[in-house]
Amino acid sequence: MAYLREARALATATIVNYVPFVRGFLEDCFGKGRVTLSRLCAGDVVRFVQRQAPRLQPKRAKLLTAALRSFLRYARYRGDITLDLAAAVPVVANWSMPSIPRGIAPDQTRQLLASIDQRSATGRRDYAILLLLARLGLRSGEVASLELDDIDWSAGRLSVRGKSGQRNELPLPADVGKAIATYLIRGRPRSTCSRVFLRARAPITGFSGASGVGSVDALQRRESRP
C-alpha cells in the first residue's frame, strides 16, 4: 500500500478499492495454497479478467483492470515476476450500449477455435491469430503489426507494440507458440514482408491495420455458428 500511496500517488479510497480485486485474483490463481508470483503467466491474468469483467458495471470493471496493472507493476518492481504481466491485462471498454456483449465466454472461445479448419494455410493462420487474441488479450492492431523479430523463441517471449509505440514483453504460452510456428512453417506464403501474419490473397503482404485482423475474427465467429 505504501508503494501505491507514495510511488503512484493514489488516494487512500482508491487503494482500498484495489485490495479486494487483487485478493480475488490471487485466490483465483493459487486458491488457499502458497502464493508464488513467479508462477503467474499472461493466461492467468487474461482468464481472470475475462471471467470477472462481464459481471461488473463498466466503471467497476475498469477499476478491476487498474488494480491488476498496479499490482503486477509492483510485483515486477520487487522482482517477484520478471515479465511485464501488467501489459497482459485486457482493456475494458466503456460500453455505452448494454445490449452489446462484453466478451466471448470461455466455452464459446473453445468452440470457435475448434471450428477452424487447420488443414488449410488460411485456417492455420486464423487459428494462430485467434489464439493470440484469446490467450493474451491482444488488440487486433497489435496482432496485425507483429513482426518476425518480435518473437524470442528461445526465451519464450513476445514483444508487442502498444498504441503509443511503447513495447511490452509478454510470455509466449506454449500452445500459442506452437500455433504460430505451425503457420510459419506450413502456412505462411514466401514473402520479404517482416510481418508474422500475411494476407492470403495478392498482394501478399501484412494486414493494413486492425480491421484486417478484426475481419478474420468476425468471419470465424460467423462460420462457427450452427
mmCIF file of C-alpha atoms in Angstrom:
data_model
loop_
_atom_site.group_PDB
_atom_site.id
_atom_site.type_symbol
_atom_site.label_atom_id
_atom_site.label_comp_id
_atom_site.label_asym_id
_atom_site.label_seq_id
_atom_site.Cartn_x
_atom_site.Cartn_y
_atom_site.Cartn_z
ATOM 1 C CA MET A 1 0.000 0.000 0.000
ATOM 2 C CA ALA A 2 2.920 2.320 0.665
ATOM 3 C CA TYR A 3 4.031 1.836 -2.940
ATOM 4 C CA LEU A 4 0.608 2.808 -4.274
ATOM 5 C CA ARG A 5 0.361 5.791 -1.959
ATOM 6 C CA GLU A 6 3.898 7.146 -2.359
ATOM 7 C CA ALA A 7 5.164 5.992 -5.762
ATOM 8 C CA ARG A 8 1.819 6.018 -7.600
ATOM 9 C CA ALA A 9 0.273 8.903 -5.604
ATOM 10 C CA LEU A 10 -3.079 7.134 -5.334
ATOM 11 C CA ALA A 11 -5.753 8.240 -2.889
ATOM 12 C CA THR A 12 -6.469 6.028 0.117
ATOM 13 C CA ALA A 13 -10.005 5.336 -1.138
ATOM 14 C CA THR A 14 -8.624 4.079 -4.451
ATOM 15 C CA ILE A 15 -6.143 1.804 -2.715
ATOM 16 C CA VAL A 16 -8.895 0.358 -0.519
ATOM 17 C CA ASN A 17 -10.948 -0.388 -3.633
ATOM 18 C CA TYR A 18 -7.968 -2.116 -5.286
ATOM 19 C CA VAL A 19 -7.338 -4.606 -2.476
ATOM 20 C CA PRO A 20 -10.402 -6.895 -2.966
ATOM 21 C CA PHE A 21 -9.666 -7.230 -6.679
ATOM 22 C CA VAL A 22 -6.034 -8.182 -6.078
ATOM 23 C CA ARG A 23 -7.024 -10.597 -3.320
ATOM 24 C CA GLY A 24 -9.612 -12.174 -5.629
ATOM 25 C CA PHE A 25 -7.021 -12.547 -8.380
ATOM 26 C CA LEU A 26 -4.534 -14.289 -6.091
ATOM 27 C CA GLU A 27 -7.208 -16.603 -4.715
ATOM 28 C CA ASP A 28 -8.297 -17.422 -8.258
ATOM 29 C CA CYS A 29 -4.733 -18.331 -9.242
ATOM 30 C CA PHE A 30 -3.480 -20.049 -6.094
ATOM 31 C CA GLY A 31 -6.570 -20.933 -4.074
ATOM 32 C CA LYS A 32 -5.644 -21.457 -0.429
ATOM 33 C CA GLY A 33 -2.156 -22.629 -1.329
ATOM 34 C CA ARG A 34 1.107 -20.745 -1.233
ATOM 35 C CA VAL A 35 1.234 -17.616 -3.370
ATOM 36 C CA THR A 36 4.192 -17.919 -5.760
ATOM 37 C CA LEU A 37 4.092 -14.895 -8.016
ATOM 38 C CA SER A 38 6.872 -16.207 -10.254
ATOM 39 C CA ARG A 39 4.440 -18.868 -11.483
ATOM 40 C CA LEU A 40 1.983 -16.317 -12.874
ATOM 41 C CA CYS A 41 1.582 -16.125 -16.643
ATOM 42 C CA ALA A 42 -0.328 -13.923 -19.061
ATOM 43 C CA GLY A 43 -3.037 -16.551 -19.414
ATOM 44 C CA ASP A 44 -3.835 -16.321 -15.690
ATOM 45 C CA VAL A 45 -4.331 -12.571 -16.000
ATOM 46 C CA VAL A 46 -6.439 -12.711 -19.160
ATOM 47 C CA ARG A 47 -8.668 -15.534 -17.906
ATOM 48 C CA PHE A 48 -9.369 -13.764 -14.613
ATOM 49 C CA VAL A 49 -10.402 -10.527 -16.327
ATOM 50 C CA GLN A 50 -12.485 -12.357 -18.931
ATOM 51 C CA ARG A 51 -14.406 -14.155 -16.176
ATOM 52 C CA GLN A 52 -14.846 -11.220 -13.831
ATOM 53 C CA ALA A 53 -15.306 -8.153 -16.034
ATOM 54 C CA PRO A 54 -18.648 -9.202 -17.623
ATOM 55 C CA ARG A 55 -20.147 -9.478 -14.133
ATOM 56 C CA LEU A 56 -19.289 -5.886 -13.238
ATOM 57 C CA GLN A 57 -20.525 -2.464 -14.214
ATOM 58 C CA PRO A 58 -18.121 -0.765 -16.664
ATOM 59 C CA LYS A 59 -16.624 1.536 -14.014
ATOM 60 C CA ARG A 60 -16.010 -1.371 -11.644
ATOM 61 C CA ALA A 61 -14.532 -3.440 -14.467
ATOM 62 C CA LYS A 62 -12.098 -0.620 -15.244
ATOM 63 C CA LEU A 63 -11.218 -0.420 -11.554
ATOM 64 C CA LEU A 64 -10.507 -4.158 -11.625
ATOM 65 C CA THR A 65 -8.056 -3.841 -14.511
ATOM 66 C CA ALA A 66 -6.403 -0.775 -12.969
ATOM 67 C CA ALA A 67 -5.915 -2.680 -9.715
ATOM 68 C CA LEU A 68 -4.333 -5.639 -11.504
ATOM 69 C CA ARG A 69 -1.976 -3.425 -13.513
ATOM 70 C CA SER A 70 -0.804 -1.596 -10.379
ATOM 71 C CA PHE A 71 -0.263 -4.857 -8.509
ATOM 72 C CA LEU A 72 1.597 -6.534 -11.358
ATOM 73 C CA ARG A 73 3.822 -3.468 -11.900
ATOM 74 C CA TYR A 74 4.666 -3.531 -8.207
ATOM 75 C CA ALA A 75 5.412 -7.266 -8.330
ATOM 76 C CA ARG A 76 7.781 -6.667 -11.243
ATOM 77 C CA TYR A 77 9.363 -3.702 -9.423
ATOM 78 C CA ARG A 78 10.066 -6.001 -6.462
ATOM 79 C CA GLY A 79 11.477 -8.699 -8.732
ATOM 80 C CA ASP A 80 8.755 -11.217 -7.884
ATOM 81 C CA ILE A 81 7.973 -11.510 -11.597
ATOM 82 C CA THR A 82 10.314 -10.794 -14.497
ATOM 83 C CA LEU A 83 7.908 -10.164 -17.371
ATOM 84 C CA ASP A 84 5.574 -7.217 -17.841
ATOM 85 C CA LEU A 85 2.352 -9.027 -16.986
ATOM 86 C CA ALA A 86 0.654 -5.669 -16.457
ATOM 87 C CA ALA A 87 0.682 -5.333 -20.239
ATOM 88 C CA ALA A 88 -1.334 -8.567 -20.470
ATOM 89 C CA VAL A 89 -4.297 -7.071 -18.608
ATOM 90 C CA PRO A 90 -7.046 -6.687 -21.258
ATOM 91 C CA VAL A 91 -8.543 -3.265 -21.866
ATOM 92 C CA VAL A 92 -12.145 -2.987 -20.685
ATOM 93 C CA ALA A 93 -14.093 -0.649 -22.933
ATOM 94 C CA ASN A 94 -16.710 1.720 -21.562
ATOM 95 C CA TRP A 95 -19.705 0.304 -23.432
ATOM 96 C CA SER A 96 -22.496 2.815 -23.939
ATOM 97 C CA MET A 97 -24.946 0.160 -25.190
ATOM 98 C CA PRO A 98 -25.614 -2.554 -22.594
ATOM 99 C CA SER A 99 -27.131 -4.821 -25.232
ATOM 100 C CA ILE A 100 -23.713 -5.303 -26.853
ATOM 101 C CA PRO A 101 -21.982 -8.436 -25.484
ATOM 102 C CA ARG A 102 -18.982 -7.574 -23.307
ATOM 103 C CA GLY A 103 -16.953 -10.547 -24.399
ATOM 104 C CA ILE A 104 -16.978 -14.097 -25.624
ATOM 105 C CA ALA A 105 -17.381 -16.784 -22.982
ATOM 106 C CA PRO A 106 -14.634 -19.400 -22.499
ATOM 107 C CA ASP A 107 -16.882 -22.171 -23.869
ATOM 108 C CA GLN A 108 -17.628 -20.074 -26.946
ATOM 109 C CA THR A 109 -13.909 -19.395 -27.390
ATOM 110 C CA ARG A 110 -13.126 -23.106 -27.329
ATOM 111 C CA GLN A 111 -15.956 -23.779 -29.768
ATOM 112 C CA LEU A 112 -14.706 -21.041 -32.078
ATOM 113 C CA LEU A 113 -11.125 -22.352 -32.076
ATOM 114 C CA ALA A 114 -12.291 -25.933 -32.584
ATOM 115 C CA SER A 115 -14.350 -24.886 -35.608
ATOM 116 C CA ILE A 116 -11.332 -23.623 -37.574
ATOM 117 C CA ASP A 117 -10.128 -25.941 -40.338
ATOM 118 C CA GLN A 118 -6.388 -26.125 -39.652
ATOM 119 C CA ARG A 119 -5.787 -28.314 -42.687
ATOM 120 C CA SER A 120 -5.540 -25.183 -44.846
ATOM 121 C CA ALA A 121 -2.878 -22.473 -44.746
ATOM 122 C CA THR A 122 -5.521 -19.818 -44.085
ATOM 123 C CA GLY A 123 -7.001 -21.905 -41.301
ATOM 124 C CA ARG A 124 -3.607 -22.278 -39.610
ATOM 125 C CA ARG A 125 -3.128 -18.512 -39.849
ATOM 126 C CA ASP A 126 -6.579 -17.720 -38.468
ATOM 127 C CA TYR A 127 -6.171 -20.227 -35.632
ATOM 128 C CA ALA A 128 -2.894 -18.624 -34.533
ATOM 129 C CA ILE A 129 -4.414 -15.132 -34.733
ATOM 130 C CA LEU A 130 -7.496 -16.017 -32.700
ATOM 131 C CA LEU A 131 -5.408 -17.888 -30.137
ATOM 132 C CA LEU A 132 -3.306 -14.738 -29.644
ATOM 133 C CA LEU A 133 -6.444 -12.654 -29.188
ATOM 134 C CA ALA A 134 -7.996 -15.144 -26.766
ATOM 135 C CA ARG A 135 -4.969 -16.213 -24.695
ATOM 136 C CA LEU A 136 -3.052 -12.954 -24.417
ATOM 137 C CA GLY A 137 -5.860 -10.446 -24.795
ATOM 138 C CA LEU A 138 -4.032 -8.571 -27.540
ATOM 139 C CA ARG A 139 -5.743 -5.915 -29.634
ATOM 140 C CA SER A 140 -6.298 -6.558 -33.331
ATOM 141 C CA GLY A 141 -3.820 -3.814 -34.226
ATOM 142 C CA GLU A 142 -1.137 -5.369 -32.027
ATOM 143 C CA VAL A 143 -1.550 -8.716 -33.784
ATOM 144 C CA ALA A 144 -1.538 -7.074 -37.213
ATOM 145 C CA SER A 145 1.739 -5.235 -36.506
ATOM 146 C CA LEU A 146 3.515 -8.255 -35.004
ATOM 147 C CA GLU A 147 6.806 -8.905 -36.802
ATOM 148 C CA LEU A 148 9.018 -11.974 -37.049
ATOM 149 C CA ASP A 149 11.761 -10.405 -34.922
ATOM 150 C CA ASP A 150 9.219 -9.672 -32.160
ATOM 151 C CA ILE A 151 9.217 -13.352 -31.195
ATOM 152 C CA ASP A 152 12.041 -14.599 -28.977
ATOM 153 C CA TRP A 153 11.648 -18.346 -29.381
ATOM 154 C CA SER A 154 14.495 -19.310 -27.055
ATOM 155 C CA ALA A 155 13.197 -17.172 -24.184
ATOM 156 C CA GLY A 156 9.524 -17.812 -24.914
ATOM 157 C CA ARG A 157 8.695 -14.123 -25.107
ATOM 158 C CA LEU A 158 6.702 -11.836 -27.349
ATOM 159 C CA SER A 159 7.412 -8.128 -27.852
ATOM 160 C CA VAL A 160 4.202 -6.222 -28.550
ATOM 161 C CA ARG A 161 3.878 -2.646 -29.777
ATOM 162 C CA GLY A 162 1.231 -0.674 -27.923
ATOM 163 C CA LYS A 163 -0.815 2.258 -29.237
ATOM 164 C CA SER A 164 1.810 4.785 -28.135
ATOM 165 C CA GLY A 165 4.610 2.820 -29.791
ATOM 166 C CA GLN A 166 5.853 1.530 -26.455
ATOM 167 C CA ARG A 167 6.979 -2.098 -26.451
ATOM 168 C CA ASN A 168 5.764 -4.576 -23.867
ATOM 169 C CA GLU A 169 7.233 -8.014 -23.331
ATOM 170 C CA LEU A 170 4.773 -10.835 -22.746
ATOM 171 C CA PRO A 171 5.338 -14.525 -22.063
ATOM 172 C CA LEU A 172 4.552 -16.712 -25.070
ATOM 173 C CA PRO A 173 2.376 -19.648 -23.945
ATOM 174 C CA ALA A 174 3.401 -22.987 -25.416
ATOM 175 C CA ASP A 175 0.135 -23.538 -27.295
ATOM 176 C CA VAL A 176 0.262 -20.054 -28.835
ATOM 177 C CA GLY A 177 3.896 -20.522 -29.842
ATOM 178 C CA LYS A 178 3.088 -23.898 -31.412
ATOM 179 C CA ALA A 179 0.204 -22.402 -33.410
ATOM 180 C CA ILE A 180 2.360 -19.556 -34.706
ATOM 181 C CA ALA A 181 5.232 -21.912 -35.580
ATOM 182 C CA THR A 182 2.867 -24.234 -37.439
ATOM 183 C CA TYR A 183 1.591 -21.328 -39.521
ATOM 184 C CA LEU A 184 5.109 -20.049 -40.241
ATOM 185 C CA ILE A 185 6.300 -23.482 -41.376
ATOM 186 C CA ARG A 186 3.192 -24.845 -43.083
ATOM 187 C CA GLY A 187 1.030 -21.878 -43.979
ATOM 188 C CA ARG A 188 2.794 -18.556 -44.388
ATOM 189 C CA PRO A 189 3.476 -17.625 -48.023
ATOM 190 C CA ARG A 190 7.031 -16.817 -49.042
ATOM 191 C CA SER A 191 7.459 -13.087 -48.722
ATOM 192 C CA THR A 192 10.029 -10.416 -47.924
ATOM 193 C CA CYS A 193 7.468 -8.800 -45.611
ATOM 194 C CA SER A 194 8.551 -8.900 -41.970
ATOM 195 C CA ARG A 195 5.027 -9.185 -40.576
ATOM 196 C CA VAL A 196 4.162 -12.503 -38.955
ATOM 197 C CA PHE A 197 0.665 -12.734 -40.416
ATOM 198 C CA LEU A 198 0.138 -12.147 -44.118
ATOM 199 C CA ARG A 199 -2.855 -11.749 -46.365
ATOM 200 C CA ALA A 200 -3.989 -14.917 -48.108
ATOM 201 C CA ARG A 201 -4.598 -13.098 -51.390
ATOM 202 C CA ALA A 202 -2.454 -10.834 -53.527
ATOM 203 C CA PRO A 203 -0.798 -8.593 -52.753
ATOM 204 C CA ILE A 204 0.913 -10.953 -50.293
ATOM 205 C CA THR A 205 1.771 -8.557 -47.503
ATOM 206 C CA GLY A 206 0.828 -7.822 -43.914
ATOM 207 C CA PHE A 207 -2.628 -6.669 -42.893
ATOM 208 C CA SER A 208 -3.147 -2.960 -43.473
ATOM 209 C CA GLY A 209 -4.344 -2.494 -39.909
ATOM 210 C CA ALA A 210 -6.588 -3.704 -37.115
ATOM 211 C CA SER A 211 -9.574 -4.030 -39.450
ATOM 212 C CA GLY A 212 -7.892 -6.894 -41.316
ATOM 213 C CA VAL A 213 -7.450 -8.958 -38.171
ATOM 214 C CA GLY A 214 -10.904 -7.908 -36.993
ATOM 215 C CA SER A 215 -12.430 -9.279 -40.189
ATOM 216 C CA VAL A 216 -10.732 -12.638 -39.549
ATOM 217 C CA ASP A 217 -12.280 -12.745 -36.071
ATOM 218 C CA ALA A 218 -15.738 -11.770 -37.330
ATOM 219 C CA LEU A 219 -15.644 -14.269 -40.205
ATOM 220 C CA GLN A 220 -14.622 -17.181 -37.999
ATOM 221 C CA ARG A 221 -17.344 -16.345 -35.473
ATOM 222 C CA ARG A 222 -19.988 -16.373 -38.206
ATOM 223 C CA GLU A 223 -18.729 -19.683 -39.618
ATOM 224 C CA SER A 224 -18.663 -21.316 -36.163
ATOM 225 C CA ARG A 225 -22.365 -20.678 -35.586
ATOM 226 C CA PRO A 226 -24.611 -23.713 -36.024
#
